[in-house]
Coordinates of C-alpha atoms and ligand atoms in Angstrom, one line a residue:
X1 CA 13.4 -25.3 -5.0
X2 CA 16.4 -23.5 -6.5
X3 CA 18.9 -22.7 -3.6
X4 CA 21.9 -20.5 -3.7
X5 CA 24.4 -21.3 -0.5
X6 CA 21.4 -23.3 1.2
X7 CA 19.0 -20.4 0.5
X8 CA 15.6 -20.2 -1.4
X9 CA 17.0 -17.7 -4.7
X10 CA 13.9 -15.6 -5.8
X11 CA 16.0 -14.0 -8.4
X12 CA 14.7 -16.0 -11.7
X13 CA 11.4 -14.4 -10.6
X14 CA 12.3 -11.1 -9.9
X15 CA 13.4 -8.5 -12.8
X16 CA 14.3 -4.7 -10.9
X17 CA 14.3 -1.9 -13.8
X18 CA 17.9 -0.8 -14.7
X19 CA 16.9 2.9 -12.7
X20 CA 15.7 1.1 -9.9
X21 CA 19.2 -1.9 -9.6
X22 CA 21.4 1.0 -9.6
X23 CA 19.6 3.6 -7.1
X24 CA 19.6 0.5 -4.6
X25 CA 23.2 -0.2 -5.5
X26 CA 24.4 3.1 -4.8
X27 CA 22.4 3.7 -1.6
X28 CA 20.2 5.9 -3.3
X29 CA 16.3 6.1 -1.5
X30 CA 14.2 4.2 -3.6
X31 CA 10.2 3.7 -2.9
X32 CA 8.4 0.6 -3.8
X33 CA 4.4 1.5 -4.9
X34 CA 1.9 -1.2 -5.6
X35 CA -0.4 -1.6 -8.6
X36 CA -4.0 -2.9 -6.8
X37 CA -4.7 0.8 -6.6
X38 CA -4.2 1.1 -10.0
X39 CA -6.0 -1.9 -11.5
X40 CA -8.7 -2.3 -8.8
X41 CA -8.7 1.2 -6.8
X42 CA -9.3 3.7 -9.5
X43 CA -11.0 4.1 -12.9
X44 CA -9.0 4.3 -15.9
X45 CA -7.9 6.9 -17.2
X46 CA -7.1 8.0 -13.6
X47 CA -5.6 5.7 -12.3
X48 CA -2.7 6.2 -15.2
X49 CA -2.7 9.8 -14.3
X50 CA -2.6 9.4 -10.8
X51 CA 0.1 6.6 -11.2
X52 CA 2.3 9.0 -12.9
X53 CA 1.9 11.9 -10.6
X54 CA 3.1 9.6 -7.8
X55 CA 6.2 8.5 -9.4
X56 CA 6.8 12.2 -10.7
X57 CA 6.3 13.0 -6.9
X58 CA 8.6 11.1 -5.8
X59 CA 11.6 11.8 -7.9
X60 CA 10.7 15.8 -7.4
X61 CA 11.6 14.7 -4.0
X62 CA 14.7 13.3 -4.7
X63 CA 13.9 9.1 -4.6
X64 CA 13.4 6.8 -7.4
X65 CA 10.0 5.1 -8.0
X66 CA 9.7 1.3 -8.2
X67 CA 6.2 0.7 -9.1
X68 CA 5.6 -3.0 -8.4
X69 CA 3.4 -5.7 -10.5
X70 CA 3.4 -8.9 -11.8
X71 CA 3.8 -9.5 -15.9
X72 CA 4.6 -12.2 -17.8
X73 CA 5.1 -14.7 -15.0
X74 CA 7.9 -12.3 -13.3
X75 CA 7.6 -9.8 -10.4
X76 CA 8.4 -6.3 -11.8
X77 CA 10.3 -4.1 -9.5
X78 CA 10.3 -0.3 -11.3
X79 CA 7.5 -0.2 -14.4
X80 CA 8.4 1.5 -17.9
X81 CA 5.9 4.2 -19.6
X82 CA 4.9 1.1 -21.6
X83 CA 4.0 -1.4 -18.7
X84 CA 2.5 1.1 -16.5
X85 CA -0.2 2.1 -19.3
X86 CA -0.8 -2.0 -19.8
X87 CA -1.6 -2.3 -16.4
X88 CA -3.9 0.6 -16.4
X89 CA -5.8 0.1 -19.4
X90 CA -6.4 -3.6 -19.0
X91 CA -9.8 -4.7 -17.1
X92 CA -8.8 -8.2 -16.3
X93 CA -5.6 -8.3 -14.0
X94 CA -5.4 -10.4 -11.0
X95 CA -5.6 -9.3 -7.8
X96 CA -2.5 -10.9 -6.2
X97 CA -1.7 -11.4 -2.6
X98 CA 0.9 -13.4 -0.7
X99 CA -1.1 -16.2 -1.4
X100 CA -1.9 -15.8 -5.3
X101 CA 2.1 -15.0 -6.1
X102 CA 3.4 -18.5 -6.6
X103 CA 0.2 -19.1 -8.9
X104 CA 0.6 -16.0 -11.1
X105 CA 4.5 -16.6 -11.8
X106 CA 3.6 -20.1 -12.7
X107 CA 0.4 -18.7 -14.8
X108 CA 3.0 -16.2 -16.8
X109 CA 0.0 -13.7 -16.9
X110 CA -0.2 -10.7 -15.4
X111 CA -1.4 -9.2 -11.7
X112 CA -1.3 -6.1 -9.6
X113 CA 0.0 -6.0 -6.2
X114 CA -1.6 -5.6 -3.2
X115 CA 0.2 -4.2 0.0
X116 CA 0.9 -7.5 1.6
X117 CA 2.5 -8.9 -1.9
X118 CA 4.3 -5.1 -2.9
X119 CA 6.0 -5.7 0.4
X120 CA 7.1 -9.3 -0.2
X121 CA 8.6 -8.2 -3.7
X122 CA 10.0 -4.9 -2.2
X123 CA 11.8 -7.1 0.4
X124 CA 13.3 -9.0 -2.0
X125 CA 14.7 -6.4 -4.1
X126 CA 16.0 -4.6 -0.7
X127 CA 13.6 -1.9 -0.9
X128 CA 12.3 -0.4 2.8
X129 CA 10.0 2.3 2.4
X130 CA 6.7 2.1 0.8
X131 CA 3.9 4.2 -0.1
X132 CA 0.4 3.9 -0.8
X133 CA -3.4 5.3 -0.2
X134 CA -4.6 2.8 2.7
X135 CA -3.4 -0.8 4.2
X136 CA -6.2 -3.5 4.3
X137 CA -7.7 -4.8 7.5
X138 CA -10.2 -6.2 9.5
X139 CA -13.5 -6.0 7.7
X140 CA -17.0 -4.8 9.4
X141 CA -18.8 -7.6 10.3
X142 CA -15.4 -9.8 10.5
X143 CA -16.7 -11.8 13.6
X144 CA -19.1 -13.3 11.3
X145 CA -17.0 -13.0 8.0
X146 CA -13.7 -13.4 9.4
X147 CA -13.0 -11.3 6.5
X148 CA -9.2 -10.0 8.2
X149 CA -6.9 -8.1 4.9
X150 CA -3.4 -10.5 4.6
X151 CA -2.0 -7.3 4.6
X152 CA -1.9 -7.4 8.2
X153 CA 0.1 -10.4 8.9
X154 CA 2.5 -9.0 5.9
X155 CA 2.8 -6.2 8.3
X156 CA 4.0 -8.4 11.1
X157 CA 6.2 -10.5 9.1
X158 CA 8.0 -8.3 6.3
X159 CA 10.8 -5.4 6.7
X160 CA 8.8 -2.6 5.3
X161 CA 7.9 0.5 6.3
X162 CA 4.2 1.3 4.4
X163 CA 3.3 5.1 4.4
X164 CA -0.6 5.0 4.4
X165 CA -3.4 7.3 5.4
X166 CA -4.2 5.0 7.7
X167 CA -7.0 2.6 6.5
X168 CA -10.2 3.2 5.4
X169 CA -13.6 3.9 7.4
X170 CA -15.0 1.0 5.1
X171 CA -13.4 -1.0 7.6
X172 CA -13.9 -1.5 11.1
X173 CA -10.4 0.6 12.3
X174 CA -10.9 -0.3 15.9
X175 CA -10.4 -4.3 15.0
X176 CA -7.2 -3.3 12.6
X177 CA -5.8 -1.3 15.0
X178 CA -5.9 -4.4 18.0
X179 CA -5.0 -6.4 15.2
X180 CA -2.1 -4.8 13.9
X181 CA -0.8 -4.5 18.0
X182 CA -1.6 -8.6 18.9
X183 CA 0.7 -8.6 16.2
X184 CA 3.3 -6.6 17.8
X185 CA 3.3 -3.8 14.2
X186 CA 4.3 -0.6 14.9
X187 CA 1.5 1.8 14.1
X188 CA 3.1 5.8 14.2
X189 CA 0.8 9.2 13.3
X190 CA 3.2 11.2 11.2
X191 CA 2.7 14.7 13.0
X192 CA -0.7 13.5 14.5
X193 CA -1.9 11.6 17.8
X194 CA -5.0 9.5 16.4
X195 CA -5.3 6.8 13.0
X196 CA -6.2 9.2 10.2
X197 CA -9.1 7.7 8.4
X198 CA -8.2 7.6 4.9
X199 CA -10.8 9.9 3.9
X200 CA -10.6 12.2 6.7
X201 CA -7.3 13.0 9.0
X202 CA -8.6 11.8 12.2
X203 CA -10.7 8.5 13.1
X204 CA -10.8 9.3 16.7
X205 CA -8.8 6.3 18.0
X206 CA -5.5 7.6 19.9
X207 CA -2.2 5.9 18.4
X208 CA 0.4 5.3 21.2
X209 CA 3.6 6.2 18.5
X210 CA 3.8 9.9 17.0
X211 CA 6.8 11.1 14.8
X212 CA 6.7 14.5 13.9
X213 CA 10.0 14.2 11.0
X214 CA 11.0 12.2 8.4
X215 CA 14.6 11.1 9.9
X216 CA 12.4 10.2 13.1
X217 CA 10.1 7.4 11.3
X218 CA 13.7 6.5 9.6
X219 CA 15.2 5.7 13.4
X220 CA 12.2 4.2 14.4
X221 CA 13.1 1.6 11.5
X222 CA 16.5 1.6 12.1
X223 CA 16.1 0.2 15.8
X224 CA 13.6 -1.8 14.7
X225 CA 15.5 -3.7 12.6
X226 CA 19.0 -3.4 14.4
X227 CA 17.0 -5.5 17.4
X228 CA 16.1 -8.4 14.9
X229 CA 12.6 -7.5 15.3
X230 CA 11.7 -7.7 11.6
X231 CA 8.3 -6.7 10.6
X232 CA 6.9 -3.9 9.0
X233 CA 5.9 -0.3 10.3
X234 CA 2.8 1.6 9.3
X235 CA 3.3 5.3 9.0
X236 CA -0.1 6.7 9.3
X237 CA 0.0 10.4 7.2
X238 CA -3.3 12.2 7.3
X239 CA -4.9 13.9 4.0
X240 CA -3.9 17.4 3.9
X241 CA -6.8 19.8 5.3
X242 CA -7.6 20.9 2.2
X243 CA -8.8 17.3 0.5
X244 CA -10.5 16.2 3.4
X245 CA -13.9 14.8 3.6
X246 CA -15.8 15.1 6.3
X247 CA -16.2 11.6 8.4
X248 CA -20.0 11.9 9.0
X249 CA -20.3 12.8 5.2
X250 CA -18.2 9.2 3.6
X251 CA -20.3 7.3 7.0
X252 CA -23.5 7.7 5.4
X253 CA -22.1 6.3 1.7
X254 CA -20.1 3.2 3.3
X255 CA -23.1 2.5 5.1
X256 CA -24.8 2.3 1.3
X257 CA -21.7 0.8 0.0
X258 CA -22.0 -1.8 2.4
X259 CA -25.4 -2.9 2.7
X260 CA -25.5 -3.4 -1.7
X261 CA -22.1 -5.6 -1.2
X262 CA -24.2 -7.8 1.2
X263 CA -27.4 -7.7 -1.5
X264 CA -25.4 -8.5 -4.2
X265 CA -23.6 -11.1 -2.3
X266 CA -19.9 -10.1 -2.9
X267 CA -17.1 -12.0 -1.0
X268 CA -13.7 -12.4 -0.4
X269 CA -10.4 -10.5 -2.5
X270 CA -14.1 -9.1 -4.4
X271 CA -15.1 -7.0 -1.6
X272 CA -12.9 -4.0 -1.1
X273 CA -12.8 -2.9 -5.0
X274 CA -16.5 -3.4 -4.7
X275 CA -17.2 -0.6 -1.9
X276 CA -14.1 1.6 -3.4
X277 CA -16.0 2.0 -7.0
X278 CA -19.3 2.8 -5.2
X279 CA -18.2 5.4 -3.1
X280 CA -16.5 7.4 -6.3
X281 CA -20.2 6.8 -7.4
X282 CA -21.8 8.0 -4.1
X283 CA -19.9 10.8 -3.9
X284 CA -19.6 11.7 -7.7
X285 CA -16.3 11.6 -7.8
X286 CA -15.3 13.3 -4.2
X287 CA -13.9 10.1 -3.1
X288 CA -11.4 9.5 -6.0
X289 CA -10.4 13.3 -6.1
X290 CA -9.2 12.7 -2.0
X291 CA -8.3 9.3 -3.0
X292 CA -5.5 10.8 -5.4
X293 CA -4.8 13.7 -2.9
X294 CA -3.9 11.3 -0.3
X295 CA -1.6 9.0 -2.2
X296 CA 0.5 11.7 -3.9
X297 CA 0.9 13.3 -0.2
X298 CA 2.1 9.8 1.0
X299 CA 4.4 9.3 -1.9
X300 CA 5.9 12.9 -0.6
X301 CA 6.2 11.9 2.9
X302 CA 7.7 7.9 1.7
X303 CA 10.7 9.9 -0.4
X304 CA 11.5 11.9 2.6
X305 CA 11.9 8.7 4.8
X306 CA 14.0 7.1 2.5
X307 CA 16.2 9.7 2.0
X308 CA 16.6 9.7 5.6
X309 CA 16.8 6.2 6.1
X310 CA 19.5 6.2 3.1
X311 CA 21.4 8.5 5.2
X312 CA 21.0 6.6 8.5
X313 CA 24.0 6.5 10.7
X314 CA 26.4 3.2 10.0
X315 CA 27.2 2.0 13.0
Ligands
LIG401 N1 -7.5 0.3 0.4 C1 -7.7 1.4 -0.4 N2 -7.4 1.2 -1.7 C2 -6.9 0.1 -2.3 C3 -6.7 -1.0 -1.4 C4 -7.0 -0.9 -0.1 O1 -8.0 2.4 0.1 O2 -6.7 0.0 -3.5 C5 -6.2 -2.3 -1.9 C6 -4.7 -2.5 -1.5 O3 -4.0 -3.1 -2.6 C7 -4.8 -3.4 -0.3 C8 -5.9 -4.3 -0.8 O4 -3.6 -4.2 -0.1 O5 -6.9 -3.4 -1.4 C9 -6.6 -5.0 0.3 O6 -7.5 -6.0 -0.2 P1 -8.1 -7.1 0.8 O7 -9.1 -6.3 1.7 O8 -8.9 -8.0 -0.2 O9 -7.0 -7.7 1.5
LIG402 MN1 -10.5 -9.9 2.5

């Protein structure tokens, strides 16, 4: 292990973009994004587009962008026009978890994030607020499976707050959401009193935490942290109206999705890009269109946190 003053020292792993090293310098808001959603949750050439709108999203809104993936055996904080059109145009990236990131630095090849490793590398380069389209969880069927996201224990673990639209009805939301309180992670509906469902804005599950502004999520963090509590936060933003999909409309597809993941046999880190590709096929394309809708109304809300968590009060 290489120590600096008795400490493990990522920082031969770790390259943060120019842009990115001097935002966080100065105090600036910065939001970290992951790369799964580009390499595994959408089809090329929309998953470029949609990667591009995010970041242009977020600087319209006054933050930097730090896209986050792994290439060339180091952890990329803040992606160039010329890495983020790699990433999006090549079919075989690995899918890399906390698990997978020792492997993949080691392997010097390349690998997209997901929300448990985005926030590791976010940590490390100092970065609090994240956004993305939905957090893992506990799979349907997980009492047989055990099939349970890492992203979840991230959550409980690592100094992030993740803006999501809450998690998707391919999961079972009930589970994730008595996970993700066993393990004591803040959940908060941003302006709304239930888990939006990804796909639709309410799942019908009450959430005990609302916030109803941006520089309210950025206290919540604040305490959370100034108490040594560590952890994440998930900041659950509903689709806007408009983009919605009905729930009983995407039930009837995830019930398809599902039952030709169990005929085909797919398993494991396989399993959620699976049912994500055949619901943009079930739907013809509804799913992807909301998909991108969601994400870029996340990335909105994420800069607006920021910025008010860069301007928190020093005590
Ligand atoms: N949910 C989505 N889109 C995604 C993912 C989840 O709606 O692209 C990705 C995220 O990167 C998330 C990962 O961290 O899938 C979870 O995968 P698993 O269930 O294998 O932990
Ligand atoms: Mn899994």
């Amino acid at each position: 292990m290489t120590e600096r003053n008795g400490r493990p020292d990522p920082t031969r792993y770790l390259e943060i973009s120019p842009e990115v090293a001097s935002a966080l310098a100065e105090g600036r808001p910065v939001v970290a994004l992951e790369s799964t959603i580009i390499t595994h949750g959408m089809p090329f050439p929309r998953n470029l587009e949609t990667a591009r709108a995010v970041e242009d999203d977020i600087r319209a809104a006054g933050a930097v962008p730090a896209t986050i993936a792994v290439l060339e055996g180091r952890i990329r904080v803040g992606l160039d026009e010329a890495a983020l059109e790699a990433l999006a145009e090549r079919a075989e990236v690995a899918k890399v978890s906390r698990a997978d990131l020792p492997a993949v630095l080691n392997g010097g090849g390349a690998g997209s994030t997901t929300v448990a490793a985005t926030m590791i590398a976010a940590d490390l380069a100092g970065i609090r607020v994240f956004a993305t389209g939905g957090i893992g969880g506990v799979h349907r069927g997980a009492e047989s499976s055990f099939d349970v996201s890492a992203d979840l224990q991230e959550l409980s673990r690592t100094p992030v707050a993740v803006v999501c639209a809450g998690a998707k009805a391919i999961l079972d939301l009930p589970k994730t959401l008595e996970v993700l309180e066993t393990l004591g992670v803040p959940v908060v509906g941003f302006g709304c009193d239930t888990l939006p469902a990804f796909y639709s804005r309410d799942s019908g599950l009450p959430l005990a935490l609302r916030c109803d502004a941006a520089a309210d999520v950025a206290a919540m963090m604040t305490a959370q942290w100034d108490l040594g509590l560590g952890g994440g936060l998930v900041v659950a933003n509903p689709i806007p109206a408009a983009d919605e999909i009905p729930a009983a409309t995407m039930e009837e597809k995830i019930t398809q999705a599902l039952e030709e993941a169990a005929a085909q046999g797919v398993q494991g880190k396989a399993v959620t890009p699976f049912l994500l590709q055949r619901l943009e096929a079930l739907t013809d394309g509804a799913s992807l269109d909301a998909n991108v809708a969601l994400v870029r109304n996340n990335a909105r809300l994420a800069a607006a946190v920021a910025a008010a968590y860069a301007e928190r009060p020093v005590p």
